[in-house]
Coordinates of C-alpha atoms in Angstrom, one line a residue:
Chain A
X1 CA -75.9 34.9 -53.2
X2 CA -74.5 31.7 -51.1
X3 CA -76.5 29.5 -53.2
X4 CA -75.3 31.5 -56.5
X5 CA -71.8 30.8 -55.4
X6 CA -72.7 26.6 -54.5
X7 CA -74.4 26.5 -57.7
X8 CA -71.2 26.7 -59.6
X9 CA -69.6 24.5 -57.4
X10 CA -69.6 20.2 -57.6
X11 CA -70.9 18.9 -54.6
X12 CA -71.6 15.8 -55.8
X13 CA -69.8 13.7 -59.1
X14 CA -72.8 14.3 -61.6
X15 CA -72.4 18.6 -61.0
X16 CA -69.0 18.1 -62.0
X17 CA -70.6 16.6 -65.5
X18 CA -73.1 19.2 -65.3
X19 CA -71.1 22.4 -64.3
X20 CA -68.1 21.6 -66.4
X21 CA -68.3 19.3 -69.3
X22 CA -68.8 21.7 -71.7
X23 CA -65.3 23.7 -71.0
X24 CA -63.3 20.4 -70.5
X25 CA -65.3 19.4 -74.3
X26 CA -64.5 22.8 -75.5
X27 CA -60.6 22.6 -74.9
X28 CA -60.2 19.2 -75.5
X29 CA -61.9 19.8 -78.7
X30 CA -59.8 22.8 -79.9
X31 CA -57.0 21.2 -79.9
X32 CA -58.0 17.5 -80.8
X33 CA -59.3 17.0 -83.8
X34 CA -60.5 13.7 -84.2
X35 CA -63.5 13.5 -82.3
X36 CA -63.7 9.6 -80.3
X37 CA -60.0 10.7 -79.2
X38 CA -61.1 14.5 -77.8
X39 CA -64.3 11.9 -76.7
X40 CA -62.0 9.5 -75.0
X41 CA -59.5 12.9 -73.0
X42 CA -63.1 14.1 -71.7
X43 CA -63.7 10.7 -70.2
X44 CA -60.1 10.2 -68.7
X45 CA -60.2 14.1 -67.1
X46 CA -63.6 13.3 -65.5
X47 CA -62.5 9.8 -64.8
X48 CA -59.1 11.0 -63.2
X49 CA -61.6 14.0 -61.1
X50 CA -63.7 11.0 -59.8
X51 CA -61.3 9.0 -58.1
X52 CA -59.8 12.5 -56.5
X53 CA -63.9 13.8 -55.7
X54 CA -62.6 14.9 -52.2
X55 CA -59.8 16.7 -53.2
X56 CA -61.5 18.2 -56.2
X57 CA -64.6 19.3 -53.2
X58 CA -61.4 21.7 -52.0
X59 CA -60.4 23.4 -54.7
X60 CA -60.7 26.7 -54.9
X61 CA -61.7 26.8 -58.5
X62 CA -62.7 23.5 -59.3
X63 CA -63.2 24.6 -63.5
X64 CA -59.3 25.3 -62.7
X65 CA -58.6 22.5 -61.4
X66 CA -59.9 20.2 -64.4
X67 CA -58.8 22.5 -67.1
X68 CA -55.3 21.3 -65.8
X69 CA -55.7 18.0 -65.8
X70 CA -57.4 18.2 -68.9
X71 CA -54.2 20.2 -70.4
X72 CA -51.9 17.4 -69.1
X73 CA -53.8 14.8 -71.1
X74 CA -54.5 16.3 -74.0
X75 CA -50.6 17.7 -73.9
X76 CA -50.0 13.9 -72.9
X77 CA -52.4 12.8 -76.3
X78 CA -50.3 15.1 -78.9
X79 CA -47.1 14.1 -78.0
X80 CA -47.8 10.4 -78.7
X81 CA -49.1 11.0 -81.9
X82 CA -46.3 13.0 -82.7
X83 CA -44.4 10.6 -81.5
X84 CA -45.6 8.2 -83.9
X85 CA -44.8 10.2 -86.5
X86 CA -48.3 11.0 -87.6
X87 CA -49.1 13.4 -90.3
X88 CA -49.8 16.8 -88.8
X89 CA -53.7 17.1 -87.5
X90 CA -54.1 19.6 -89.9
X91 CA -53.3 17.8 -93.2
X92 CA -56.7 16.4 -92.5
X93 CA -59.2 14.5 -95.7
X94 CA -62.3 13.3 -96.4
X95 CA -60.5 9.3 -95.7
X96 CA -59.3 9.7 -92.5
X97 CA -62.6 9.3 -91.1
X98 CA -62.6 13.1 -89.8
X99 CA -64.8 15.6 -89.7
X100 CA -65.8 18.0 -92.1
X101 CA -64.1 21.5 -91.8
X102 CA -64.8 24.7 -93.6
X103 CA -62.0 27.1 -94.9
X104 CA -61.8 29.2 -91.9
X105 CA -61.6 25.9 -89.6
X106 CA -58.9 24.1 -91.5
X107 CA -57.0 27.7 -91.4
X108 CA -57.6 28.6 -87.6
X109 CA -56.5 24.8 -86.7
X110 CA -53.8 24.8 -88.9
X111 CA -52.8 28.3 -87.2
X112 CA -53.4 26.8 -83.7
X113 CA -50.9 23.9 -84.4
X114 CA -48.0 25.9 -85.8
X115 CA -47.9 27.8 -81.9
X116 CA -45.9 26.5 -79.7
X117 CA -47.8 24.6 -77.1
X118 CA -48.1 26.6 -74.2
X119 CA -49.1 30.0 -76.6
X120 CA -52.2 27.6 -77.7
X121 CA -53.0 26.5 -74.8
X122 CA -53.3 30.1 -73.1
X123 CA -55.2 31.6 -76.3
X124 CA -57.8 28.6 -76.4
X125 CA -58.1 28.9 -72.2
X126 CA -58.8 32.8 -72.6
X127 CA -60.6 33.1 -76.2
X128 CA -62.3 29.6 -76.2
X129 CA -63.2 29.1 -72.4
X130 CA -63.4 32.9 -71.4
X131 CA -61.2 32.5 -68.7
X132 CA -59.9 35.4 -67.0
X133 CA -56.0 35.8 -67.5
X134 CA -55.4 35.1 -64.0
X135 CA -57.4 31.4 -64.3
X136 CA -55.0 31.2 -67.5
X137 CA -52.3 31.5 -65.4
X138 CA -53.2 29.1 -62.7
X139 CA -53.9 26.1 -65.0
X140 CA -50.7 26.6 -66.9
X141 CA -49.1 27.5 -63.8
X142 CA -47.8 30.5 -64.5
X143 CA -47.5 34.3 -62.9
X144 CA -50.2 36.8 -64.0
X145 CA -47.1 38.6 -65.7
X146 CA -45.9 35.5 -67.4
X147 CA -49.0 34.7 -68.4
X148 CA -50.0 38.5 -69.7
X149 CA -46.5 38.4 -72.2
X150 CA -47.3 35.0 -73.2
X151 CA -50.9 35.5 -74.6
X152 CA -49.1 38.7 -75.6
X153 CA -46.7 37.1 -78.0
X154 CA -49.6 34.7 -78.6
X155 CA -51.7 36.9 -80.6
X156 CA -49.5 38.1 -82.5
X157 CA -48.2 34.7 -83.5
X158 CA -51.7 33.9 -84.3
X159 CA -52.2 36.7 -86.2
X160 CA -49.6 36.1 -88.5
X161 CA -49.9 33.0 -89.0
X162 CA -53.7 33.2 -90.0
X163 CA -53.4 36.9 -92.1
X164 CA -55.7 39.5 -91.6
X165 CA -57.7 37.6 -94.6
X166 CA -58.6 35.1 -92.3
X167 CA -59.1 37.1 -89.5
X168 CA -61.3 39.4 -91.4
X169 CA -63.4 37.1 -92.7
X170 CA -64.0 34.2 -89.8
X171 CA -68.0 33.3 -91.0
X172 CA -66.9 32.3 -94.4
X173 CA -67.2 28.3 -94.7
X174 CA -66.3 26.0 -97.8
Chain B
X1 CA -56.9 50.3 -76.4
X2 CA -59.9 49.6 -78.1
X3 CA -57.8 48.9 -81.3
X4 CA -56.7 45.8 -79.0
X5 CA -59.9 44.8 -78.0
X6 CA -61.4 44.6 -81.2
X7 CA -58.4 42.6 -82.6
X8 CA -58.6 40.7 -79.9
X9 CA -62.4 40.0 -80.9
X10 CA -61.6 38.9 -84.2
X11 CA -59.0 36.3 -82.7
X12 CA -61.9 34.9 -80.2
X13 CA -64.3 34.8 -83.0
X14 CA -61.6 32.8 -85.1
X15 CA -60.5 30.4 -82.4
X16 CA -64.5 29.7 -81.4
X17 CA -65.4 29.0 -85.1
X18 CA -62.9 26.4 -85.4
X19 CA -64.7 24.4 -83.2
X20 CA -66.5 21.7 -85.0
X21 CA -69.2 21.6 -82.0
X22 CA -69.3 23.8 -78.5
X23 CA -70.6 21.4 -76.5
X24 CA -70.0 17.2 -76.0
X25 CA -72.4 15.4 -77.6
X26 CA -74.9 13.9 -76.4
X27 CA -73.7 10.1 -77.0
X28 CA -70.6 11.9 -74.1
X29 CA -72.5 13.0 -71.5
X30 CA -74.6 10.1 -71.3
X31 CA -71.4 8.1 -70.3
X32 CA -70.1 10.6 -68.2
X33 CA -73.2 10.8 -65.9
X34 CA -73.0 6.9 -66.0
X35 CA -69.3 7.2 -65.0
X36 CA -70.7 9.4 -62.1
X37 CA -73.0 7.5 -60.9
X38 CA -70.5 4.5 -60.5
X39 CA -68.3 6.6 -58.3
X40 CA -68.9 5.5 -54.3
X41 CA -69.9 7.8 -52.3
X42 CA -66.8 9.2 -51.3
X43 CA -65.1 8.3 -47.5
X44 CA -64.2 11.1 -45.1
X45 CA -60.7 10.6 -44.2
X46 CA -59.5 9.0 -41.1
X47 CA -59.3 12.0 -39.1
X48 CA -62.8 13.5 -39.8
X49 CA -64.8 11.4 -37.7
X50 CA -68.3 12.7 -38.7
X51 CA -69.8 11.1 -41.2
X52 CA -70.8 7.3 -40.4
X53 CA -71.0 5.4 -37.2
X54 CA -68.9 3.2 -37.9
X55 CA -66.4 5.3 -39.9
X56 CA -66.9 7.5 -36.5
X57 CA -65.6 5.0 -34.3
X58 CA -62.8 3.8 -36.9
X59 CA -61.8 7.6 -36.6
X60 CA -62.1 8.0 -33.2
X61 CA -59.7 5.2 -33.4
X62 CA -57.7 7.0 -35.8
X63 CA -57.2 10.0 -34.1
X64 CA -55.6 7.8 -31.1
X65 CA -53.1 6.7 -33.7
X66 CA -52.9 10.2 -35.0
X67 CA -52.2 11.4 -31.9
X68 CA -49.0 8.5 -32.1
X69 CA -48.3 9.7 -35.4
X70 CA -44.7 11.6 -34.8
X71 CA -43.0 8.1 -34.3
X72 CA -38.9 7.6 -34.1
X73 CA -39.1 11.4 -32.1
X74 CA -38.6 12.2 -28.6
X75 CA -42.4 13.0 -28.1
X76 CA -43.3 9.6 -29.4
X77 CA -43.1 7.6 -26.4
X78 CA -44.5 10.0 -24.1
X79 CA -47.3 11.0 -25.9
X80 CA -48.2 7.1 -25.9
X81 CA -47.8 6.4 -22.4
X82 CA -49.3 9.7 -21.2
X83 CA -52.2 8.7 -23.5
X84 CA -52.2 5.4 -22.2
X85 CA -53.1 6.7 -18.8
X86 CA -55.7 8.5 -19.8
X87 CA -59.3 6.9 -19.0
X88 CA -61.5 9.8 -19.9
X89 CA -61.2 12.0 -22.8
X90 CA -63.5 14.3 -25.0
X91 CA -62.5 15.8 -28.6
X92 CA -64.2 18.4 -30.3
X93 CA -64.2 18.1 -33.8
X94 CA -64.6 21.2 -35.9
X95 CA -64.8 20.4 -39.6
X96 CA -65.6 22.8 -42.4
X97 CA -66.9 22.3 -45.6
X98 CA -68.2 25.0 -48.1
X99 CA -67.2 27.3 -45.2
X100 CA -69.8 25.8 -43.0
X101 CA -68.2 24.7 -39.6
X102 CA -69.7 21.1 -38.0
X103 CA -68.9 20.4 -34.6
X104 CA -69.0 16.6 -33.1
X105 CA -68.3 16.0 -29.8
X106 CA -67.0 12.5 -28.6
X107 CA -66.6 11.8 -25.3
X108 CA -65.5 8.6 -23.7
X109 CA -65.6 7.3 -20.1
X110 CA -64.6 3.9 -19.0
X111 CA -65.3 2.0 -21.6
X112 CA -68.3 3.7 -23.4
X113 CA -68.6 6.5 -25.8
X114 CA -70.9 9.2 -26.9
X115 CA -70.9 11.2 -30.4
X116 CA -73.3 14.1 -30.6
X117 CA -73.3 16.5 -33.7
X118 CA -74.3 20.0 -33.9
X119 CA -77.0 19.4 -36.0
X120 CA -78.8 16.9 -32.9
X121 CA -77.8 13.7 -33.8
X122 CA -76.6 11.2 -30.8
X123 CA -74.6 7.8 -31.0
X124 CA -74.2 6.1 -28.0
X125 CA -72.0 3.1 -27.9
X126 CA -72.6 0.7 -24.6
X127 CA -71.7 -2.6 -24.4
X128 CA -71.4 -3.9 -27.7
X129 CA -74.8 -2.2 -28.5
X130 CA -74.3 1.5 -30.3
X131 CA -77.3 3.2 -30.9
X132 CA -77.6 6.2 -33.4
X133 CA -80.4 9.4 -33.3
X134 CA -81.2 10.9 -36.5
X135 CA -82.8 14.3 -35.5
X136 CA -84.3 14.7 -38.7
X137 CA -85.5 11.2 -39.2
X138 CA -86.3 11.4 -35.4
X139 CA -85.2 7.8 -35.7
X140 CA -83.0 5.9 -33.6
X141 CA -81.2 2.6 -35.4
X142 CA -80.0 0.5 -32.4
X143 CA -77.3 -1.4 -33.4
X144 CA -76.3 -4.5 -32.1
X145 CA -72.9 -5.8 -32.6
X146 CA -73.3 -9.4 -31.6
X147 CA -70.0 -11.3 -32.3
X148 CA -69.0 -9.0 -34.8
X149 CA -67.0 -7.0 -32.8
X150 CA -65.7 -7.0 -29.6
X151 CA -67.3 -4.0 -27.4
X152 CA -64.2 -4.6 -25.2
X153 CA -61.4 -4.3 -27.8
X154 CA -63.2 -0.8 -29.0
X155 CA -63.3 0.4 -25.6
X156 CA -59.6 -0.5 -25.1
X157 CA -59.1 0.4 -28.8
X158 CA -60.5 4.1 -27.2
X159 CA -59.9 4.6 -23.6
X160 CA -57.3 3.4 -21.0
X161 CA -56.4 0.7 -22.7
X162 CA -55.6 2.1 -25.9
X163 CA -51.7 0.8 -26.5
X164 CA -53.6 -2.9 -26.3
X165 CA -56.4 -2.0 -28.5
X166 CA -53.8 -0.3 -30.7
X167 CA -52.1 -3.5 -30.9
X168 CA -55.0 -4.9 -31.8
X169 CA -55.3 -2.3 -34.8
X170 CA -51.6 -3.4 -35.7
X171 CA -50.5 -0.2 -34.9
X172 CA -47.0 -0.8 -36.4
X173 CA -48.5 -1.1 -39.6
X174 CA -50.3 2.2 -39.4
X175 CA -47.5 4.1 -38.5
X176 CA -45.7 2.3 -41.4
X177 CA -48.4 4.0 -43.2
X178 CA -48.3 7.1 -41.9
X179 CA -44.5 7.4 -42.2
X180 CA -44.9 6.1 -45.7
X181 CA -47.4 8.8 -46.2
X182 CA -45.9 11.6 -45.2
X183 CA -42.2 10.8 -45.0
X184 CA -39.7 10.5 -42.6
X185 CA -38.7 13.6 -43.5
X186 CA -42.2 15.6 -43.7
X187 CA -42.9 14.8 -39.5
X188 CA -41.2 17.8 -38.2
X189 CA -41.7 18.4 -33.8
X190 CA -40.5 21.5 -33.0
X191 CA -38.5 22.8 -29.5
X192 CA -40.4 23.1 -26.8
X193 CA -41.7 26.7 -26.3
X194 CA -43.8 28.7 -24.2
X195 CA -47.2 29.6 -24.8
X196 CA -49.5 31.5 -23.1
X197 CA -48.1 30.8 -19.8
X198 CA -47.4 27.2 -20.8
X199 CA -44.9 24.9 -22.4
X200 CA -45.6 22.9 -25.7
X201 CA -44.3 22.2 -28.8
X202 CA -46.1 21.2 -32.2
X203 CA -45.8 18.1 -34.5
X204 CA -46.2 19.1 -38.3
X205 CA -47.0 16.4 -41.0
X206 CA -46.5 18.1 -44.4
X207 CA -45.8 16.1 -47.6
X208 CA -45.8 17.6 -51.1
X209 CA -47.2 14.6 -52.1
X210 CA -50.2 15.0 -50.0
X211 CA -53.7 17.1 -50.1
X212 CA -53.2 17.3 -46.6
X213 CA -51.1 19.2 -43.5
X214 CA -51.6 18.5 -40.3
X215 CA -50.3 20.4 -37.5
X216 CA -50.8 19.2 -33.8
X217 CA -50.3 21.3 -30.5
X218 CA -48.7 19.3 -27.7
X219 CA -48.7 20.0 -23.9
X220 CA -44.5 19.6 -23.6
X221 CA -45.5 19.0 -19.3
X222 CA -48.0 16.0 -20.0
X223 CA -47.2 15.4 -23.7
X224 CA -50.8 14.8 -24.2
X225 CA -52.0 16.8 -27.3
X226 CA -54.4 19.1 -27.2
X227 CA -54.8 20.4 -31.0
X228 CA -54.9 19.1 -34.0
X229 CA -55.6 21.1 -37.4
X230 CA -56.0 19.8 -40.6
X231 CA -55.9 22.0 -43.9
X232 CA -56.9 20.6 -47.5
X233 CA -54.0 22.0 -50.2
X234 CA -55.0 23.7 -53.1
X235 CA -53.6 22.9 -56.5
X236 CA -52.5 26.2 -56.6
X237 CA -50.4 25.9 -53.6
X238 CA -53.2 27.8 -51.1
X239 CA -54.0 26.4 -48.3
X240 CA -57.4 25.7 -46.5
X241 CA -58.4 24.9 -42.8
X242 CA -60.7 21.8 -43.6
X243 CA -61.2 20.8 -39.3
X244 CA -59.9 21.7 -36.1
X245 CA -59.8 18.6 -33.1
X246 CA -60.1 19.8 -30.0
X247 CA -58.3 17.2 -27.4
X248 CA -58.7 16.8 -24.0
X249 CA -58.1 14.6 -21.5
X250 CA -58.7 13.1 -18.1
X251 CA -61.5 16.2 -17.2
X252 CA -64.0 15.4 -15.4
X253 CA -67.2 15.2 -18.2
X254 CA -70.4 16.3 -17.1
X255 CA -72.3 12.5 -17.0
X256 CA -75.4 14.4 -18.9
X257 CA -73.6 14.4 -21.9
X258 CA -72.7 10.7 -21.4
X259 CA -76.2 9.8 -20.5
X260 CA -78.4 8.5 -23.4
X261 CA -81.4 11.7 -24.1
X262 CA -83.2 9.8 -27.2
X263 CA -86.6 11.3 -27.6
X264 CA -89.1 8.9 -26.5
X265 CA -91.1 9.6 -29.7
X266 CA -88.3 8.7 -32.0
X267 CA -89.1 5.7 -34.2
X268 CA -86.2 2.7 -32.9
X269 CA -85.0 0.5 -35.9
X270 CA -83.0 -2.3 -34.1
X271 CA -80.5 -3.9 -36.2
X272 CA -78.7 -7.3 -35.2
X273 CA -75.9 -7.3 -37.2
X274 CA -74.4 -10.8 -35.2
X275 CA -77.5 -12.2 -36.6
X276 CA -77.6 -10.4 -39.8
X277 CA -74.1 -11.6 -40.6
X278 CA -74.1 -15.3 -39.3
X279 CA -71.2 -16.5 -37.9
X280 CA -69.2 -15.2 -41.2
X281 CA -67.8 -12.6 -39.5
X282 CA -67.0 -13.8 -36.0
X283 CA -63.4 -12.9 -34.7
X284 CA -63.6 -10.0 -37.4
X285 CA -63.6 -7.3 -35.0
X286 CA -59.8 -8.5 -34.3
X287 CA -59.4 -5.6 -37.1
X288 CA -60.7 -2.5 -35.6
X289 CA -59.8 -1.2 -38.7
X290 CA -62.1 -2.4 -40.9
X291 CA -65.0 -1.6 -38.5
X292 CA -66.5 1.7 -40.3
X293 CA -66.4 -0.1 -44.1
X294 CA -67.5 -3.6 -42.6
X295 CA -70.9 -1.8 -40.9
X296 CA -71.5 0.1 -43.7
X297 CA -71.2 -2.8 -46.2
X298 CA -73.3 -5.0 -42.9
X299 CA -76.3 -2.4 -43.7
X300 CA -76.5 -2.4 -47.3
X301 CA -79.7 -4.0 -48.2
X302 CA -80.9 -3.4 -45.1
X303 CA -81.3 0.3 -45.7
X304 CA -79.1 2.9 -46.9
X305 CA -76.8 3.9 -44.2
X306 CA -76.0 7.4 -44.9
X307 CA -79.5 8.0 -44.2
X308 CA -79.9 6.8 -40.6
X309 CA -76.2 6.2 -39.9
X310 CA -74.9 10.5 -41.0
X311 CA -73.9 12.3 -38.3
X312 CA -73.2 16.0 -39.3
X313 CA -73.4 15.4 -42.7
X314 CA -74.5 17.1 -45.2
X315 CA -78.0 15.1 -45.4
X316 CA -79.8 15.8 -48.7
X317 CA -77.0 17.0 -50.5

């Protein structure tokens, strides 16, 4: 059991890589969609955990703990862009160099980006991480109440935003 | 209910597809681990004195200035001159990590010093000569300082003569520090009160902007402290007892626990680190602060410290 438990915990900085670079990827990646700049987040979250190793050792929930750093920098990432008066990251095309989405990808991102920020954060912590709502709440700093009404309202902003065409019908792919 | 869950399932399975790839590529990890493997192995603070010997001794040192720590108050100046009186002393250090407690025990009388961890390891420092048992190595590394540092100015540094060894540390500077690290207003010393028959009052150090509180139990009669505990903060705002220092000072210690036990078996490594480093170093042990990084970067080459120098570490981690 003890060595269950240290198993999900970084002892050292290469667990950290092991344990947890597939949730940092995973909601980096829902939310960025070009993929050297989600690439580039990953790097500064782990880099940013590296120089704090000893106070990362302490945390209580260490997946916690870099989920929120990695929601500061990828909150950090959008805002600049937006600041630069980008074209929304779901008016993506074949010449920007991005990848290659199907219908239901284009649809669910394009869904995603029309939320307001905290509602997609919370849905892709809970649905795309599998976080429990109270981990939601501790990265995003909120009250397990708060955080209950927001992914509340979050669904059903989702929902209507993607029709029950989409949500009926999530395999289909251009 | 279940109407929500299954909703619910069609919004998971929506959200997961739009995901170009679940996990980082490969190209990713490869430079994370590389990023990993650049990070240094990562330094116990000041006030955990168990990892290496000669971070040990720099903490040992460092407690003495924690122990100063609550400058500008009251307690200030007599905690330093009662401290200053002191010529023996012994702390118990009680550190936990993955809620598994280490205990090291540092003693010091007249001038010499001895560490032992709970898990058998020894370091004996003597005359400008320390000398380190690894239990599980059974090996002893004998250390010998040379002109590196002077044995003198650590013993001061530790023992009766610690406001001149602090000066030697420049000891306004590290309370600079410490005031800049906590803030003037985050050193809090409370009324004196009484406690179990006895009067004391306790120094808090508590800064937002730290990962660390540490709260210290004074005797208010000798102003010589006698606890200090340090808890790790959560991001969450939970806090964490992370190592309890047990202070005491002027008992008489048992000369047992001062006096070397090395197996005879063991397998002695002797290092000369006067002649190791040249004269390049001479006069550097006018910095006593710089003795735990300045060892450690003395042994590189030589042999990986961690391995003979750990002391209640978690070896083989």
């Amino acid at each position: 059991m003890t060595d269950e438990i240290l198993d999900t915990r970084a002892r050292k900085p290469e667990d950290l890589v092991r344990l947890f670079s597939g949730d940092i990827w995973r909601f980096t990646a829902s939310q960025i969609v070009k993929r050297e700049d989600a690439e580039d987040i990953v790097m500064e979250v782990f880099a940013a955990a590296f120089t704090d190793f000893a106070k990362i050792q302490r945390a209580t929930d260490q997946k916690v703990w870099l989920l929120a750093i990695a929601r500061k920098k990828v909150a950090d990432h959008l805002r600049k862009r937006y600041r630069r008066a980008e074209r929304p990251m779901t008016e993506v095309d074949e010449n920007a160099g991005l990848p290659m989405f199907t219908e239901i990808q284009i649809a669910t991102r394009g869904a995603l980006d029309q939320l307001p920020e905290n509602q997609r954060e919370a849905l892709i912590l809970k649905y795309i991480n599998g976080l429990s709502t109270e981990e939601v709440g501790h990265v995003i700093r909120r009250s397990l109440a708060a955080t209950n009404s927001l992914l509340q309202r979050a669904r059903e902003s989702l929902r209507v935003a993607l029709g029950p065409q989409v949500l009926g019908n999530s395999g289909d792919a251009i | 209910m279940n109407e929500t869950r299954e909703q619910d399932q069609d919004i998971q399975e929506a959200l997961r597809m739009s995901l170009i790839n679940e996990e980082p590529s490969e190209a990713l990890l490869r430079e994370l681990r590389v990023l990993a493997s650049k990070v240094a192995p990562s330094k116990r603070p000041w006030w955990k004195p168990s990892l290496a010997i000669g971070g040990t001794i720099a903490a040992a040192c460092g407690i003495f200035a924690l122990i100063l720590t609550p400058t500008r108050a009251k307690a200030y100046d007599s905690i330093i001159a009662a401290a200053s009186q002191q010529n023996t002393f012994q702390l118990a250090v009680d550190s936990t990590e993955d809620g598994i407690v280490k205990r090291v025990n540092i003693m010091g009388v007249d001038g010499k010093f001895t560490i032992r961890g709970d898990d058998g390891g020894l370091v004996q420092f003597d005359k400008g000569t320390m000398r380190v048992y690894d239990a599980k190595e059974n090996t002893i590394t004998q250390i010998k300082m040379g002109g590196i540092v002077d044995p003198q100015m650590i013993g001061k540094a530790v023992q009766s003569g610690i406001s001149e060894g602090l000066k030697q540390m420049d000891l306004k500077k590290t309370l600079r520090e410490y005031e800049e690290k906590y803030g003037k207003d985050h050193i809090k010393i409370s009324t004196v009160t009484r406690e179990d028959g006895r009067d004391i009052y306790h120094v808090t150090m508590d800064s937002p902007k730290e990962s660390e509180r540490v709260q210290m139990l004074v005797d208010a009669n000798t102003d010589l402290p006698e606890r200090i505990d340090v808890e790790g903060k959560d991001s969450d705002g939970s806090v964490k007892h992370d190592s309890t220092i047990r202070l005491q000072f002027g008992a008489q210690i048992d000369p047992k626990l001062m006096a070397p036990d090395f197996p005879k078996n063991a397998k002695v490594i002797d290092i000369d680190l006067g002649a190791l480093m040249g004269g390049a170093l001479q006069g550097v042990g006018e910095s006593l602060k710089g003795l735990g990084p300045m060892i450690e970067q003395s042994l590189k080459g030589v042999k990986d410290p961690q391995v003979n120098l750990d002391l209640g570490s978690n070896k083989g981690d």
